[in-house]
PDB file of C-alpha atoms in Angstrom:
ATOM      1  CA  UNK A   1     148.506  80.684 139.004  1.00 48.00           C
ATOM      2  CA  UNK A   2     145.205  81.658 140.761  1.00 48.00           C
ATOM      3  CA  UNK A   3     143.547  80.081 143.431  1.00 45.00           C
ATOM      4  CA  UNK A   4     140.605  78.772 140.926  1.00 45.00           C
ATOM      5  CA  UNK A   5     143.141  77.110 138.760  1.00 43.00           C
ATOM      6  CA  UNK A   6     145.006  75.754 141.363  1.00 43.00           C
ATOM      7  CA  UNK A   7     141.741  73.462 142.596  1.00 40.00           C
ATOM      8  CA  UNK A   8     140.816  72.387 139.251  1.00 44.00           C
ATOM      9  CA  UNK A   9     143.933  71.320 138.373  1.00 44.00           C
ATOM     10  CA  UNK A  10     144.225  68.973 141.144  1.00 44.00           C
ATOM     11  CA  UNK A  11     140.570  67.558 140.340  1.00 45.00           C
ATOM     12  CA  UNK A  12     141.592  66.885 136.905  1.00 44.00           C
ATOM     13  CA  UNK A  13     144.594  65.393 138.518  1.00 45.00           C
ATOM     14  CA  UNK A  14     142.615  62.949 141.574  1.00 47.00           C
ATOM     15  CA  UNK A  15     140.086  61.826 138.336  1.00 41.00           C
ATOM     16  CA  UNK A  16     140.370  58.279 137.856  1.00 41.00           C
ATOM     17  CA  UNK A  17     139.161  56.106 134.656  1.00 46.00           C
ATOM     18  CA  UNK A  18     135.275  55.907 134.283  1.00 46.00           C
ATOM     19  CA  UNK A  19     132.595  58.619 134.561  1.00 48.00           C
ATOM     20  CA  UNK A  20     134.912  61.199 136.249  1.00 53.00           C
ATOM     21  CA  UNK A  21     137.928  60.853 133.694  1.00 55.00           C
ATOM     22  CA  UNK A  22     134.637  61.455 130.892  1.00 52.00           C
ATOM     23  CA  UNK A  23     133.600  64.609 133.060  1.00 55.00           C
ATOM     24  CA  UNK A  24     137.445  66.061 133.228  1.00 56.00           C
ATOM     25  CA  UNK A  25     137.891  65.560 129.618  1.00 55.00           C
ATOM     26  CA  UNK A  26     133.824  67.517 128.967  1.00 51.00           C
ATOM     27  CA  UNK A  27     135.208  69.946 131.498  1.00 53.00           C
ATOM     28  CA  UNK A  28     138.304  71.112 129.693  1.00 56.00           C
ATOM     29  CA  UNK A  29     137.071  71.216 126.711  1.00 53.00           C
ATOM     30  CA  UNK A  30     135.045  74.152 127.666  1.00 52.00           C
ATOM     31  CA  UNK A  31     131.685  72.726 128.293  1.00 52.00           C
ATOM     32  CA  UNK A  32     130.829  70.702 125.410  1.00 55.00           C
ATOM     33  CA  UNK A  33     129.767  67.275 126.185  1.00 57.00           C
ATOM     34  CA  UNK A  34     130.680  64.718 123.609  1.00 53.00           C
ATOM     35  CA  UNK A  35     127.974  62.200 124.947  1.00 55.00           C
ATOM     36  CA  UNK A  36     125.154  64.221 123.236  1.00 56.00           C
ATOM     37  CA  UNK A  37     127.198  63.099 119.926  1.00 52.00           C
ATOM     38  CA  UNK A  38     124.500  65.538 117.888  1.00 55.00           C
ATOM     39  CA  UNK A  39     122.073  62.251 118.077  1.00 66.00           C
ATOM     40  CA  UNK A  40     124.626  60.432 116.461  1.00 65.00           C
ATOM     41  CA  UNK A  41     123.870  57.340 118.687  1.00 70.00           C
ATOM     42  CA  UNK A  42     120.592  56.768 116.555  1.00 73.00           C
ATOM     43  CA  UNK A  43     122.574  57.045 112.895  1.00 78.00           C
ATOM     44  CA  UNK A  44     124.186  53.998 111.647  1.00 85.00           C
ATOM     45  CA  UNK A  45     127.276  52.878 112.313  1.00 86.00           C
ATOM     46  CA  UNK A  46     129.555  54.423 109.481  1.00 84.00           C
ATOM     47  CA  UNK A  47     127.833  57.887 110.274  1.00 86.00           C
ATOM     48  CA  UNK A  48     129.211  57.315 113.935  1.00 88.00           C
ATOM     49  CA  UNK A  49     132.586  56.115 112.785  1.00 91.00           C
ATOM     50  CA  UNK A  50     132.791  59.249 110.735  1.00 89.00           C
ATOM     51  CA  UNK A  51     131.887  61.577 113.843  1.00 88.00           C
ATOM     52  CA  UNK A  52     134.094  59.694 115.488  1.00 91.00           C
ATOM     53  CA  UNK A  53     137.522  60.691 112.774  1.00 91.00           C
ATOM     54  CA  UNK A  54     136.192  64.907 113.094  1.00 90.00           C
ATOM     55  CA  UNK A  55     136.348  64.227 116.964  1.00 89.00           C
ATOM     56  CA  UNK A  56     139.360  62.384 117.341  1.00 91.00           C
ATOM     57  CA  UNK A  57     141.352  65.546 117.473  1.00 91.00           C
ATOM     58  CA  UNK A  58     139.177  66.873 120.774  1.00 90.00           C
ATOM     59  CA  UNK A  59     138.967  62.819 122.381  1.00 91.00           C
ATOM     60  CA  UNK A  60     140.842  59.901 122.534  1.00 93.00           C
ATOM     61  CA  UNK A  61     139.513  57.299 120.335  1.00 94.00           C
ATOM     62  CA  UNK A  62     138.742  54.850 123.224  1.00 93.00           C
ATOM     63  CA  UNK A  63     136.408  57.571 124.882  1.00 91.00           C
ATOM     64  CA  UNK A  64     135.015  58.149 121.623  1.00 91.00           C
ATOM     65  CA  UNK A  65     133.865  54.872 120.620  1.00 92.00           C
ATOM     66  CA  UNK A  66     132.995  53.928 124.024  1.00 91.00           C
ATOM     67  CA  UNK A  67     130.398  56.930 123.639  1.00 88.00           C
ATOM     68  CA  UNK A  68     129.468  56.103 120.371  1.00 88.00           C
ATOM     69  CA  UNK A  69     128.583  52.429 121.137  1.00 88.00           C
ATOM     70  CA  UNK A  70     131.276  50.909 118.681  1.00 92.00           C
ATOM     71  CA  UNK A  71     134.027  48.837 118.968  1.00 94.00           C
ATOM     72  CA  UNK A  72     137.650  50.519 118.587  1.00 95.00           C
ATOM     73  CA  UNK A  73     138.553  47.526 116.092  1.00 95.00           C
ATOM     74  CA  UNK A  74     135.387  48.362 114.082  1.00 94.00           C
ATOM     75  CA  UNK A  75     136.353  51.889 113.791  1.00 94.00           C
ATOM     76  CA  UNK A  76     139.680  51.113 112.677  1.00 95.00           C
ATOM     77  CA  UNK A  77     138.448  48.866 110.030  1.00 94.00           C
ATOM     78  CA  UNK A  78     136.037  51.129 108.964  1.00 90.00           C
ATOM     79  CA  UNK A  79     138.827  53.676 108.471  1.00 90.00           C
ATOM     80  CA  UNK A  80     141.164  51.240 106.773  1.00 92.00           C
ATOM     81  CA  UNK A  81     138.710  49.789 104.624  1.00 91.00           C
ATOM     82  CA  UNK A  82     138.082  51.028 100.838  1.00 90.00           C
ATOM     83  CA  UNK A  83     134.328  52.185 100.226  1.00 87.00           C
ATOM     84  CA  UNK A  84     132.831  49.231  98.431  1.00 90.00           C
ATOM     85  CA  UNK A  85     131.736  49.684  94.713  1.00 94.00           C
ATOM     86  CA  UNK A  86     127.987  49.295  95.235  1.00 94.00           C
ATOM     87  CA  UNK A  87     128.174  52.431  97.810  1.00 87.00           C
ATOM     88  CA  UNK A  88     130.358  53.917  95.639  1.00 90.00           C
ATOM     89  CA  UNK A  89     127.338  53.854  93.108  1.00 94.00           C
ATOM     90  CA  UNK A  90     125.028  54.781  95.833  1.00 91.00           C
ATOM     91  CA  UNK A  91     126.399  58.099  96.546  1.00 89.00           C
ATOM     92  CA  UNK A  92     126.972  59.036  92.420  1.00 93.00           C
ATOM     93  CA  UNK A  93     122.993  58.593  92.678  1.00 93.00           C
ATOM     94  CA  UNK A  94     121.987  60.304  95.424  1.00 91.00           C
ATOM     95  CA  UNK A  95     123.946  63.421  94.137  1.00 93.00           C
ATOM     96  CA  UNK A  96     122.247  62.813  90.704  1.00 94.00           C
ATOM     97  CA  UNK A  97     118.731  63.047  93.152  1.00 93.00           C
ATOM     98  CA  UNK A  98     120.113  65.873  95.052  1.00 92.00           C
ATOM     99  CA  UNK A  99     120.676  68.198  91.940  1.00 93.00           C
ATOM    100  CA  UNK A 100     117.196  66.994  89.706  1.00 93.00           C
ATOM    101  CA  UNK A 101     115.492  67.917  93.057  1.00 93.00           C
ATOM    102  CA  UNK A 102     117.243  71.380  93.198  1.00 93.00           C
ATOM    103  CA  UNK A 103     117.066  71.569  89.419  1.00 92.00           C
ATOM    104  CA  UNK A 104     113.152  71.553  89.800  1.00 92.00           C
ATOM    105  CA  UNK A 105     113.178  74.636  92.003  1.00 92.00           C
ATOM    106  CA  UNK A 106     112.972  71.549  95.190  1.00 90.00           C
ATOM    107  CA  UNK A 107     109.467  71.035  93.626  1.00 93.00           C
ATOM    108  CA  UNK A 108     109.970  67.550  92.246  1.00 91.00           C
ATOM    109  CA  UNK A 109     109.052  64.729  94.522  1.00 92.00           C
ATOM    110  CA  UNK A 110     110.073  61.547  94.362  1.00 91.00           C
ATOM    111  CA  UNK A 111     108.178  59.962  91.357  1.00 94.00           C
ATOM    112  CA  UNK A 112     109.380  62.888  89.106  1.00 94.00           C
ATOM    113  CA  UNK A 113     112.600  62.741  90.151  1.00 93.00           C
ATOM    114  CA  UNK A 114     112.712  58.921  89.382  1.00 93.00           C
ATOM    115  CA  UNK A 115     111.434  59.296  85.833  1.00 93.00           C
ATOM    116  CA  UNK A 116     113.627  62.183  85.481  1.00 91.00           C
ATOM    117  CA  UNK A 117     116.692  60.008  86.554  1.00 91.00           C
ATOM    118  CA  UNK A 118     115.209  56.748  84.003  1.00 90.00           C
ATOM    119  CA  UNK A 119     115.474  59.287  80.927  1.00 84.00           C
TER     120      UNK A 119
END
């Protein structure tokens, strides 16, 4: 074991909860800092939940949602929770805008696209 690894190993060992247990965890994962959450803090919630289930396997949850501005319970009842039928119906229509949009060569705007849809 080198010198190098030595000292950062006992850091990472001296780090207590907080800020510094945050910067150990940004640290060894190779630089990437989870608190930039890819502007994530500005979506709604259920896009942060979801960032929040790819991350889970770099971060613990609590760190995660502590980041993210959620509460731990509201994640896990996001995650438990079946998608509702009206959102259900949501996303079948915003994949029917998605391909009338690419359909019309992305020339279509929206008041095309909603008479196309009506028809």
């Amino acid at each position: 074991m080198t010198q190098h690894s030595t000292l950062s190993n006992n850091f990472l060992i001296r780090m207590h909860h907080g800020k510094e247990a945050l910067r150990a965890k940004i640290i060894s994962n190779r630089g990437r800092n989870i608190k930039k959450g890819q502007g994530f803090l500005l979506k709604p919630k259920h896009l942060r939940f979801e960032f929040i289930a790819i991350e889970a396997i770099n971060y613990p949850i609590t760190v995660l949602c502590r980041c993210m501005q959620v509460s731990k319970s509201g994640y896990y009842y996001c995650k438990t929770t079946p998608q509702s039928p009206r959102s259900r119906q949501n996303d079948k229509i915003i994949l029917q805008i998605i391909h009338a949009f690419k359909h019309s060569r992305k020339t279509y705007g929206s008041p095309r696209i909603y008479h196309q849809l009506k028809a």
